[in-house]
Coordinates of C-alpha atoms in Angstrom, one line a residue:
M1 CA 0.0 0.0 0.0
I2 CA 2.8 2.4 0.9
A3 CA 4.9 1.5 -2.2
A4 CA 2.0 2.0 -4.6
R5 CA 1.0 5.3 -3.2
R6 CA 4.7 6.5 -3.2
F7 CA 5.0 5.5 -6.9
L8 CA 2.0 7.7 -7.8
L9 CA 3.3 10.6 -5.7
H10 CA 6.6 10.2 -7.6
L11 CA 4.7 10.4 -10.9
Q12 CA 3.1 13.6 -9.7
Q13 CA 6.4 15.2 -8.8
A14 CA 7.8 14.2 -12.2
N15 CA 4.7 15.7 -14.0
L16 CA 3.8 12.2 -15.3
F17 CA 0.7 11.6 -13.3
D18 CA -1.8 13.2 -15.7
P19 CA -0.7 11.4 -18.9
T20 CA -0.7 8.0 -17.0
T21 CA -3.5 5.7 -18.3
R22 CA -2.3 2.4 -17.0
V23 CA -0.2 1.1 -14.0
L24 CA 1.4 -2.3 -14.1
T25 CA 2.7 -4.0 -11.0
H26 CA 5.1 -6.9 -10.7
L27 CA 5.5 -8.7 -7.4
H28 CA 8.9 -10.4 -7.1
G29 CA 10.4 -13.2 -5.0
S30 CA 8.8 -13.7 -1.6
L31 CA 6.0 -11.1 -2.3
A32 CA 5.0 -13.2 -5.3
H33 CA 5.1 -16.6 -3.4
T34 CA 3.1 -15.4 -0.4
G35 CA 1.3 -12.4 -2.0
K36 CA -2.1 -14.0 -2.2
G37 CA -1.9 -15.3 1.3
H38 CA -0.8 -11.9 2.6
A39 CA -3.4 -10.0 0.6
T40 CA -0.6 -8.0 -1.1
S41 CA -2.5 -7.4 -4.3
S42 CA -5.4 -5.9 -2.3
A43 CA -3.0 -3.7 -0.5
I44 CA -1.6 -2.5 -3.8
L45 CA -5.1 -1.6 -5.0
M46 CA -5.7 0.4 -1.9
G47 CA -2.3 2.2 -2.3
L48 CA -3.1 3.1 -5.9
Q49 CA -6.3 4.7 -4.6
G50 CA -4.1 6.8 -2.3
E51 CA -4.9 5.0 1.0
T52 CA -2.5 4.6 3.8
P53 CA -2.3 1.8 6.4
S54 CA -2.6 4.0 9.4
E55 CA -5.7 5.8 8.1
I56 CA -7.7 3.4 6.0
N57 CA -10.7 1.6 7.7
A58 CA -9.7 -2.0 7.3
I59 CA -13.3 -3.1 7.4
N60 CA -14.0 -1.4 4.1
I61 CA -11.1 -3.0 2.2
P62 CA -12.9 -6.1 0.9
D63 CA -15.8 -4.1 -0.5
M64 CA -13.5 -1.5 -2.1
V65 CA -11.5 -4.3 -3.8
K66 CA -14.7 -5.9 -5.1
T67 CA -15.8 -2.6 -6.5
I68 CA -12.5 -2.2 -8.4
I69 CA -12.6 -5.8 -9.7
R70 CA -16.3 -5.5 -10.8
S71 CA -16.0 -2.1 -12.4
K72 CA -12.6 -2.7 -13.9
K73 CA -11.7 0.8 -12.9
I74 CA -9.5 2.4 -10.3
A75 CA -9.1 6.0 -9.3
L76 CA -5.4 6.8 -8.9
L77 CA -4.9 8.7 -5.7
N78 CA -8.7 8.9 -5.7
I79 CA -8.4 11.5 -8.4
K80 CA -7.8 10.0 -11.8
P81 CA -10.0 7.1 -13.0
I82 CA -8.2 4.6 -15.3
D83 CA -9.0 1.1 -16.6
F84 CA -7.7 -1.6 -14.3
V85 CA -8.0 -5.4 -14.5
R86 CA -6.4 -7.0 -11.5
K87 CA -5.3 -10.2 -13.2
R88 CA -3.8 -8.2 -16.0
D89 CA -2.3 -5.4 -14.1
V90 CA -0.9 -7.1 -10.9
I91 CA 1.6 -9.8 -12.0
F92 CA 2.9 -12.4 -9.6
D93 CA 6.5 -13.0 -10.9
F94 CA 7.6 -16.2 -9.2
Q95 CA 10.8 -16.6 -11.3
N96 CA 12.6 -13.3 -10.9
T97 CA 13.8 -12.1 -7.5
L98 CA 15.3 -8.6 -7.5
P99 CA 18.9 -8.7 -6.4
Q100 CA 18.6 -5.9 -3.8
H101 CA 16.0 -7.7 -1.6
P102 CA 13.7 -10.7 -1.8
N103 CA 10.6 -8.5 -1.2
G104 CA 10.6 -6.4 -4.4
I105 CA 7.9 -4.6 -6.4
T106 CA 8.2 -3.1 -9.9
F107 CA 5.7 -0.4 -11.0
R108 CA 5.4 0.8 -14.6
A109 CA 3.3 3.7 -15.7
F110 CA 2.1 3.8 -19.3
D111 CA 0.6 6.6 -21.5
Q112 CA -2.4 6.2 -23.8
D113 CA -0.1 4.9 -26.6
G114 CA 1.3 2.2 -24.4
L115 CA 4.7 3.8 -23.9
V116 CA 6.4 3.5 -20.6
L117 CA 6.4 6.8 -18.8
K118 CA 8.2 5.7 -15.7
Q119 CA 9.5 2.5 -14.1
R120 CA 10.4 2.3 -10.4
Q121 CA 11.2 -0.4 -7.9
Y122 CA 10.4 -0.5 -4.2
F123 CA 11.4 -3.0 -1.5
S124 CA 9.7 -4.0 1.7
I125 CA 12.6 -4.6 4.2
G126 CA 10.4 -5.5 7.1
G127 CA 8.5 -3.7 9.8
G128 CA 6.6 -1.4 7.4
F129 CA 9.8 0.1 6.1
V130 CA 9.6 0.7 2.3
L131 CA 12.7 1.8 0.3
S132 CA 12.9 2.9 -3.3
E133 CA 15.6 1.5 -5.6
D134 CA 17.8 4.5 -4.8
E135 CA 17.2 4.3 -1.1
I136 CA 17.9 0.6 -0.8
T137 CA 21.2 1.0 -2.7
S138 CA 22.2 3.7 -0.3
F139 CA 20.9 1.7 2.7
N140 CA 22.9 -1.4 1.7
N141 CA 26.1 0.5 1.0
T142 CA 26.1 2.9 3.9
S143 CA 23.9 1.2 6.5
N144 CA 23.0 3.8 9.1
N145 CA 24.7 6.8 7.6
N146 CA 21.5 8.3 6.4
E147 CA 19.7 8.1 9.7
P148 CA 18.8 11.4 11.3
K149 CA 21.5 12.8 13.6
T150 CA 20.9 12.1 17.3
P151 CA 23.0 13.0 20.4
Y152 CA 23.6 9.5 21.5
P153 CA 24.0 7.3 18.4
F154 CA 24.7 3.5 18.8
N155 CA 25.2 0.8 16.3
S156 CA 25.7 -2.1 18.7
A157 CA 24.5 -3.3 22.0
K158 CA 28.0 -2.6 23.4
E159 CA 27.8 1.0 22.3
L160 CA 24.4 1.3 23.7
L161 CA 25.4 0.0 27.1
D162 CA 28.6 2.1 27.1
Q163 CA 26.7 5.3 26.4
C164 CA 24.2 4.5 29.1
E165 CA 26.9 3.9 31.6
Q166 CA 28.9 7.0 30.6
H167 CA 25.9 9.3 30.9
Q168 CA 24.1 7.4 33.7
F169 CA 21.0 6.7 31.5
T170 CA 18.7 3.8 31.4
I171 CA 18.2 2.5 27.9
A172 CA 14.7 4.1 27.7
E173 CA 16.1 7.4 28.8
L174 CA 18.8 7.4 26.1
V175 CA 16.3 6.5 23.4
Q176 CA 14.0 9.2 24.7
R177 CA 16.8 11.8 24.4
N178 CA 17.5 10.7 20.9
E179 CA 13.8 11.0 20.0
N180 CA 13.8 14.5 21.6
A181 CA 16.3 15.6 19.0
L182 CA 13.7 14.7 16.3
R183 CA 10.5 16.1 17.8
P184 CA 9.2 17.6 21.1
Q185 CA 9.0 15.0 23.9
P186 CA 5.2 15.3 24.4
E187 CA 4.8 14.5 20.7
T188 CA 6.9 11.3 21.2
Q189 CA 5.0 10.2 24.2
Q190 CA 1.7 10.8 22.5
G191 CA 2.9 8.7 19.5
I192 CA 4.0 5.9 21.8
L193 CA 0.7 5.9 23.7
K194 CA -1.1 5.9 20.3
I195 CA 0.8 2.7 19.4
W196 CA -0.3 1.1 22.6
D197 CA -3.9 2.2 21.9
A198 CA -3.7 0.5 18.5
M199 CA -2.3 -2.6 20.1
S200 CA -4.9 -2.6 22.8
E201 CA -7.8 -2.0 20.3
C202 CA -6.5 -4.9 18.2
I203 CA -6.6 -7.2 21.2
K204 CA -10.2 -6.2 21.9
Q205 CA -11.3 -6.6 18.3
G206 CA -9.7 -10.0 18.2
C207 CA -11.4 -11.1 21.4
D208 CA -14.8 -9.9 19.9
A209 CA -14.4 -11.5 16.5
T210 CA -15.7 -15.0 15.7
G211 CA -15.9 -17.2 12.6
T212 CA -13.4 -18.6 10.1
L213 CA -10.3 -16.8 8.9
P214 CA -10.2 -16.1 5.1
G215 CA -7.9 -17.9 2.7
G216 CA -9.0 -21.5 2.3
L217 CA -7.5 -23.2 5.3
H218 CA -10.7 -22.9 7.2
V219 CA -9.0 -21.9 10.4
E220 CA -11.5 -21.2 13.2
R221 CA -10.8 -18.1 15.4
R222 CA -10.0 -19.2 18.9
A223 CA -9.5 -15.9 20.8
N224 CA -13.2 -15.3 21.4
R225 CA -13.9 -18.7 22.9
L226 CA -10.7 -18.5 25.0
Y227 CA -11.7 -15.1 26.3
S228 CA -15.2 -16.4 27.2
V229 CA -13.6 -19.3 29.1
L230 CA -11.1 -17.1 30.9
E231 CA -13.7 -14.4 31.7
K232 CA -15.9 -16.9 33.4
R233 CA -13.0 -18.4 35.3
S234 CA -12.0 -15.1 36.7
E235 CA -15.1 -13.0 36.9
K236 CA -13.9 -11.4 40.2
V237 CA -10.7 -10.0 38.6
D238 CA -12.1 -7.9 35.8
A239 CA -9.1 -5.6 36.0
Q240 CA -7.2 -8.4 34.2
S241 CA -9.4 -8.1 31.2
P242 CA -8.8 -5.6 28.3
G243 CA -12.3 -4.1 28.4
H244 CA -14.6 -6.4 26.5
S245 CA -18.2 -6.0 25.7
E246 CA -20.6 -8.3 27.6
S247 CA -22.6 -9.2 24.6
S248 CA -19.7 -10.4 22.5
S249 CA -18.1 -12.4 25.3
Q250 CA -21.3 -14.5 25.6
S251 CA -22.0 -14.6 21.9
N252 CA -21.2 -18.3 21.4
S253 CA -20.7 -19.6 24.9
S254 CA -23.8 -21.8 24.9
N255 CA -22.6 -23.8 21.9
Q256 CA -19.0 -24.3 23.1
P257 CA -17.6 -27.7 23.9
R258 CA -16.5 -28.3 27.5
T259 CA -12.9 -27.5 28.2
S260 CA -10.3 -28.8 30.6
I261 CA -8.7 -25.4 31.0
D262 CA -9.9 -25.1 34.5
N263 CA -7.7 -28.0 35.4
I264 CA -4.6 -25.9 34.8
P265 CA -2.9 -24.9 38.1
K266 CA -3.7 -21.4 39.1
D267 CA -0.1 -20.2 39.0
L268 CA -0.1 -20.8 35.3
A269 CA -3.4 -19.1 34.6
V270 CA -1.8 -15.8 33.6
M271 CA -0.1 -17.6 30.7
D272 CA -3.6 -18.3 29.3
W273 CA -4.2 -14.6 29.1
V274 CA -0.9 -14.0 27.4
N275 CA -1.8 -16.6 24.9
L276 CA -5.2 -14.9 24.4
Y277 CA -3.7 -11.5 23.7
A278 CA -1.3 -12.9 21.1
L279 CA -4.0 -15.1 19.5
A280 CA -6.3 -12.1 19.3
V281 CA -3.8 -9.8 17.5
N282 CA -2.6 -12.4 15.0
E283 CA -6.1 -13.6 14.1
Q284 CA -6.8 -9.9 13.3
N285 CA -3.7 -9.8 11.2
A286 CA -4.7 -13.0 9.4
A287 CA -8.1 -11.4 8.7
G288 CA -6.6 -8.2 7.3
G289 CA -7.2 -6.0 10.3
R290 CA -5.1 -3.1 11.5
V291 CA -2.1 -4.2 13.6
V292 CA 1.2 -2.6 14.7
T293 CA 4.3 -3.8 13.0
A294 CA 6.2 -4.9 16.1
P295 CA 8.6 -5.4 14.4
T296 CA 6.5 -6.9 11.6
N297 CA 2.9 -7.9 10.8
G298 CA 3.7 -11.6 11.1
A299 CA 5.1 -11.1 14.6
A300 CA 2.6 -8.4 15.6
G301 CA 1.2 -10.3 18.6
V302 CA 4.3 -10.8 20.7
I303 CA 4.9 -7.3 22.0
P304 CA 1.2 -6.4 22.6
A305 CA 0.7 -9.7 24.5
V306 CA 3.7 -9.1 26.8
L307 CA 2.9 -5.4 27.2
A308 CA -0.7 -6.3 28.0
Y309 CA 0.6 -8.8 30.6
Y310 CA 2.4 -5.8 32.2
V311 CA -0.6 -3.5 32.0
Y312 CA -3.3 -5.9 33.2
F313 CA -1.3 -8.1 35.6
V314 CA 1.9 -6.5 36.8
N315 CA 0.5 -2.9 37.1
P316 CA -3.2 -3.1 36.7
L317 CA -4.0 0.3 38.2
Q318 CA -4.8 3.1 35.8
S319 CA -2.1 5.5 36.9
L320 CA 0.8 7.7 35.8
T321 CA 3.0 4.8 36.8
Q322 CA 1.4 2.6 34.2
T323 CA 1.7 5.3 31.5
K324 CA 5.4 5.7 32.3
G325 CA 5.8 1.9 32.2
I326 CA 4.2 1.7 28.7
V327 CA 6.5 4.4 27.4
T328 CA 9.6 2.8 29.1
F329 CA 8.6 -0.6 27.7
L330 CA 8.3 0.5 24.1
L331 CA 11.3 2.9 24.1
T332 CA 13.4 0.0 25.4
A333 CA 12.0 -2.5 22.9
T334 CA 12.7 0.1 20.1
A335 CA 16.4 0.2 21.0
I336 CA 16.7 -3.6 20.7
G337 CA 14.7 -3.7 17.5
S338 CA 16.9 -1.1 15.9
L339 CA 20.0 -3.2 16.6
F340 CA 18.5 -6.2 14.7
K341 CA 17.4 -3.9 11.8
Q342 CA 20.8 -2.3 11.5
N343 CA 23.0 -5.4 11.9
A344 CA 20.9 -8.3 10.7
S345 CA 17.3 -8.1 9.4
I346 CA 13.7 -8.0 10.6
S347 CA 12.5 -9.6 7.3
A348 CA 11.5 -13.3 7.2
A349 CA 12.1 -13.1 3.5
E350 CA 15.8 -12.5 4.3
V351 CA 16.5 -14.5 7.5
G352 CA 13.4 -16.6 8.2
C353 CA 11.0 -16.2 11.2
Q354 CA 13.9 -15.7 13.6
G355 CA 13.9 -12.2 12.1
E356 CA 10.3 -11.7 13.0
V357 CA 9.0 -13.7 16.0
G358 CA 12.6 -14.1 17.2
V359 CA 13.2 -10.3 17.1
A360 CA 9.8 -9.6 18.6
C361 CA 10.6 -12.0 21.5
S362 CA 13.9 -10.3 22.1
M363 CA 12.3 -6.8 22.0
A364 CA 9.5 -7.8 24.3
A365 CA 11.9 -9.5 26.8
A366 CA 13.9 -6.3 27.0
G367 CA 10.9 -4.1 27.4
L368 CA 9.4 -6.2 30.2
T369 CA 12.8 -6.4 32.0
A370 CA 13.0 -2.7 31.9
V371 CA 9.6 -2.1 33.5
L372 CA 10.2 -4.8 36.1
G373 CA 13.2 -2.7 37.3
G374 CA 16.0 -4.6 35.5
S375 CA 19.4 -2.9 35.0
N376 CA 20.7 -2.1 31.5
R377 CA 22.8 -5.2 31.5
Q378 CA 19.9 -7.4 32.6
I379 CA 17.8 -5.9 29.8
E380 CA 20.6 -6.7 27.3
N381 CA 20.7 -10.2 28.8
A382 CA 17.0 -10.7 28.4
A383 CA 17.1 -9.6 24.8
E384 CA 20.0 -12.0 24.2
I385 CA 18.1 -14.9 25.8
G386 CA 15.0 -14.0 23.7
M387 CA 16.8 -14.4 20.4
E388 CA 19.3 -17.1 21.4
H389 CA 16.5 -19.7 21.6
N390 CA 14.8 -18.6 18.3
L391 CA 18.0 -19.0 16.2
G392 CA 17.3 -20.9 13.0
L393 CA 13.5 -20.4 13.2
T394 CA 12.1 -20.8 9.7
C395 CA 9.3 -19.0 8.0
D396 CA 7.1 -21.7 6.3
P397 CA 3.5 -20.4 6.2
I398 CA 1.0 -23.0 4.9
K399 CA -0.6 -21.7 1.6
G400 CA 1.2 -18.4 2.1
L401 CA -1.3 -17.5 4.7
V402 CA -0.2 -15.8 8.0
Q403 CA -2.1 -18.4 10.0
I404 CA -0.3 -21.7 10.4
P405 CA 2.1 -21.7 12.2
C406 CA 2.2 -17.9 12.5
I407 CA -0.7 -17.3 14.9
E408 CA 0.4 -19.9 17.5
R409 CA 4.0 -19.0 17.0
N410 CA 3.3 -15.5 18.4
T411 CA 1.9 -17.1 21.6
M412 CA 5.1 -19.1 22.0
G413 CA 7.2 -15.9 21.4
A414 CA 5.3 -14.0 24.0
V415 CA 5.5 -16.6 26.7
Q416 CA 9.2 -17.1 25.9
A417 CA 9.8 -13.4 26.2
I418 CA 8.3 -13.4 29.7
N419 CA 10.5 -16.3 30.7
A420 CA 13.6 -14.6 29.2
A421 CA 12.9 -11.5 31.4
R422 CA 12.5 -13.7 34.5
L423 CA 15.8 -15.5 33.8
A424 CA 17.6 -12.2 33.3
L425 CA 16.2 -10.7 36.5
I426 CA 17.4 -13.8 38.4
G427 CA 20.9 -12.9 37.4
D428 CA 23.0 -9.8 37.7
G429 CA 23.3 -9.1 34.0
S430 CA 26.6 -10.9 33.5
H431 CA 26.5 -13.7 30.9
K432 CA 28.8 -15.5 28.4
V433 CA 27.1 -14.7 25.0
S434 CA 26.5 -11.0 24.2
L435 CA 23.5 -9.7 22.4
D436 CA 25.8 -8.5 19.6
Q437 CA 27.1 -12.0 19.2
V438 CA 23.6 -13.4 19.0
I439 CA 22.6 -10.8 16.4
E440 CA 25.6 -11.6 14.2
T441 CA 24.8 -15.3 14.6
M442 CA 21.2 -14.7 13.6
R443 CA 22.4 -12.8 10.5
L444 CA 24.8 -15.6 9.5
T445 CA 22.2 -18.3 10.2
G446 CA 19.7 -16.4 7.9
K447 CA 22.4 -16.2 5.2
D448 CA 23.0 -19.9 5.4
M449 CA 19.3 -20.8 5.5
Q450 CA 17.8 -22.2 2.3
E451 CA 15.5 -19.9 0.4
K452 CA 12.6 -22.3 0.7
Y453 CA 12.5 -21.6 4.5
K454 CA 12.4 -17.8 4.0
E455 CA 8.7 -16.9 3.5
T456 CA 8.3 -18.6 0.2
S457 CA 5.9 -21.4 1.3
Q458 CA 8.2 -23.8 -0.6
G459 CA 9.5 -25.7 2.4
G460 CA 8.8 -26.9 6.0
L461 CA 5.2 -27.1 7.1
A462 CA 4.1 -25.4 3.9
V463 CA 4.9 -28.6 1.9
S464 CA 4.5 -31.1 4.7
F465 CA 0.9 -30.2 5.3
I466 CA -1.5 -32.0 3.0
E467 CA -5.1 -31.0 2.9
C468 CA -7.6 -33.9 2.7

């Protein structure tokens, strides 16, 4: 969606928008192999109409797509109507992967005589980051040199820890000061809380929704049923619940089969809620709802689940303390995520799911350790543990859908992040393997990983699963 809109804005800047009568899109590599399962072509249609992920009402997307397909017309940037046939104008190129990145898109604009006015390539490098062909060349050659200047830059966990020690900052405080160089602090805090609001709303919507996920695997949503069970089991502790409507929680309870979940020891009951939060978010993702890339859509449930665990269980009182905790959690997680993005990858198409759920687990472990009072070195230790035990994790979605094993995988990443934080807090922050070493190991492991395990649906569960 972002890339398609950017291409049209580029045409406007080059005075080529008005003579454009056709736009042809080629999806390359991983985007071709999993594009249908990820609804990539629908996103392109929305981007050509000028929509953005943060503003579009996701509920309206299916009807908007149907209108375009039925009318064989699309309004570029919602301004200029042109003929558009999806099967003709959106091509899934399974054979050609662009050399710069496995997630590549080529756009071509044509005039009324069929001549190419402009061709431009864009690349999805993970986490919602989209680079043009010029930008990715610069990014690959100079890495972080084009990043905005900040007072406390860091390119490794060691540099991050050293700067924090030198200036007596927590990791969150250092990141906050870097953000302050880019915008006023109240604006940053407002943005962070908006991110949490989006995560929280996604959890609520996932708990409300029922039915079967789209795509052909006939995967039944589980979050609504699990929420109903947990709500009944803990009616006296409503503060643990993310604010759910009474009508939806009882919508299908009378038809539910009996469950043995009540036999689980009470000291493990909180894990059921963590599982619920992750399930809810990733079922929404699978259904095309709005999620927060944390760091990616496929791993969008891990950080919300762990942060919800903090909000609803660790610090359930609505207070300034909780707000500070949310900000601290996400600032800390951001620092860890940036290290993976700079020095390895957060794209499953490049390094497998270790770059998505693995990175999300590492980020969440760091954020939780921070709000539980951990030192900077304990935070780094938690992040290291979170990734160390996700090394080699492949990306093998069945039928290219972000459903199996992706939805459950987020629950595993969330629970693992909580345990990583607990392990780190038991110690004093000293450990044998550093986060920098684990990040480099993850990069090399991804480099060695066969392409069929990198979000192509050509290996692993994607080919082992046989539908009857």
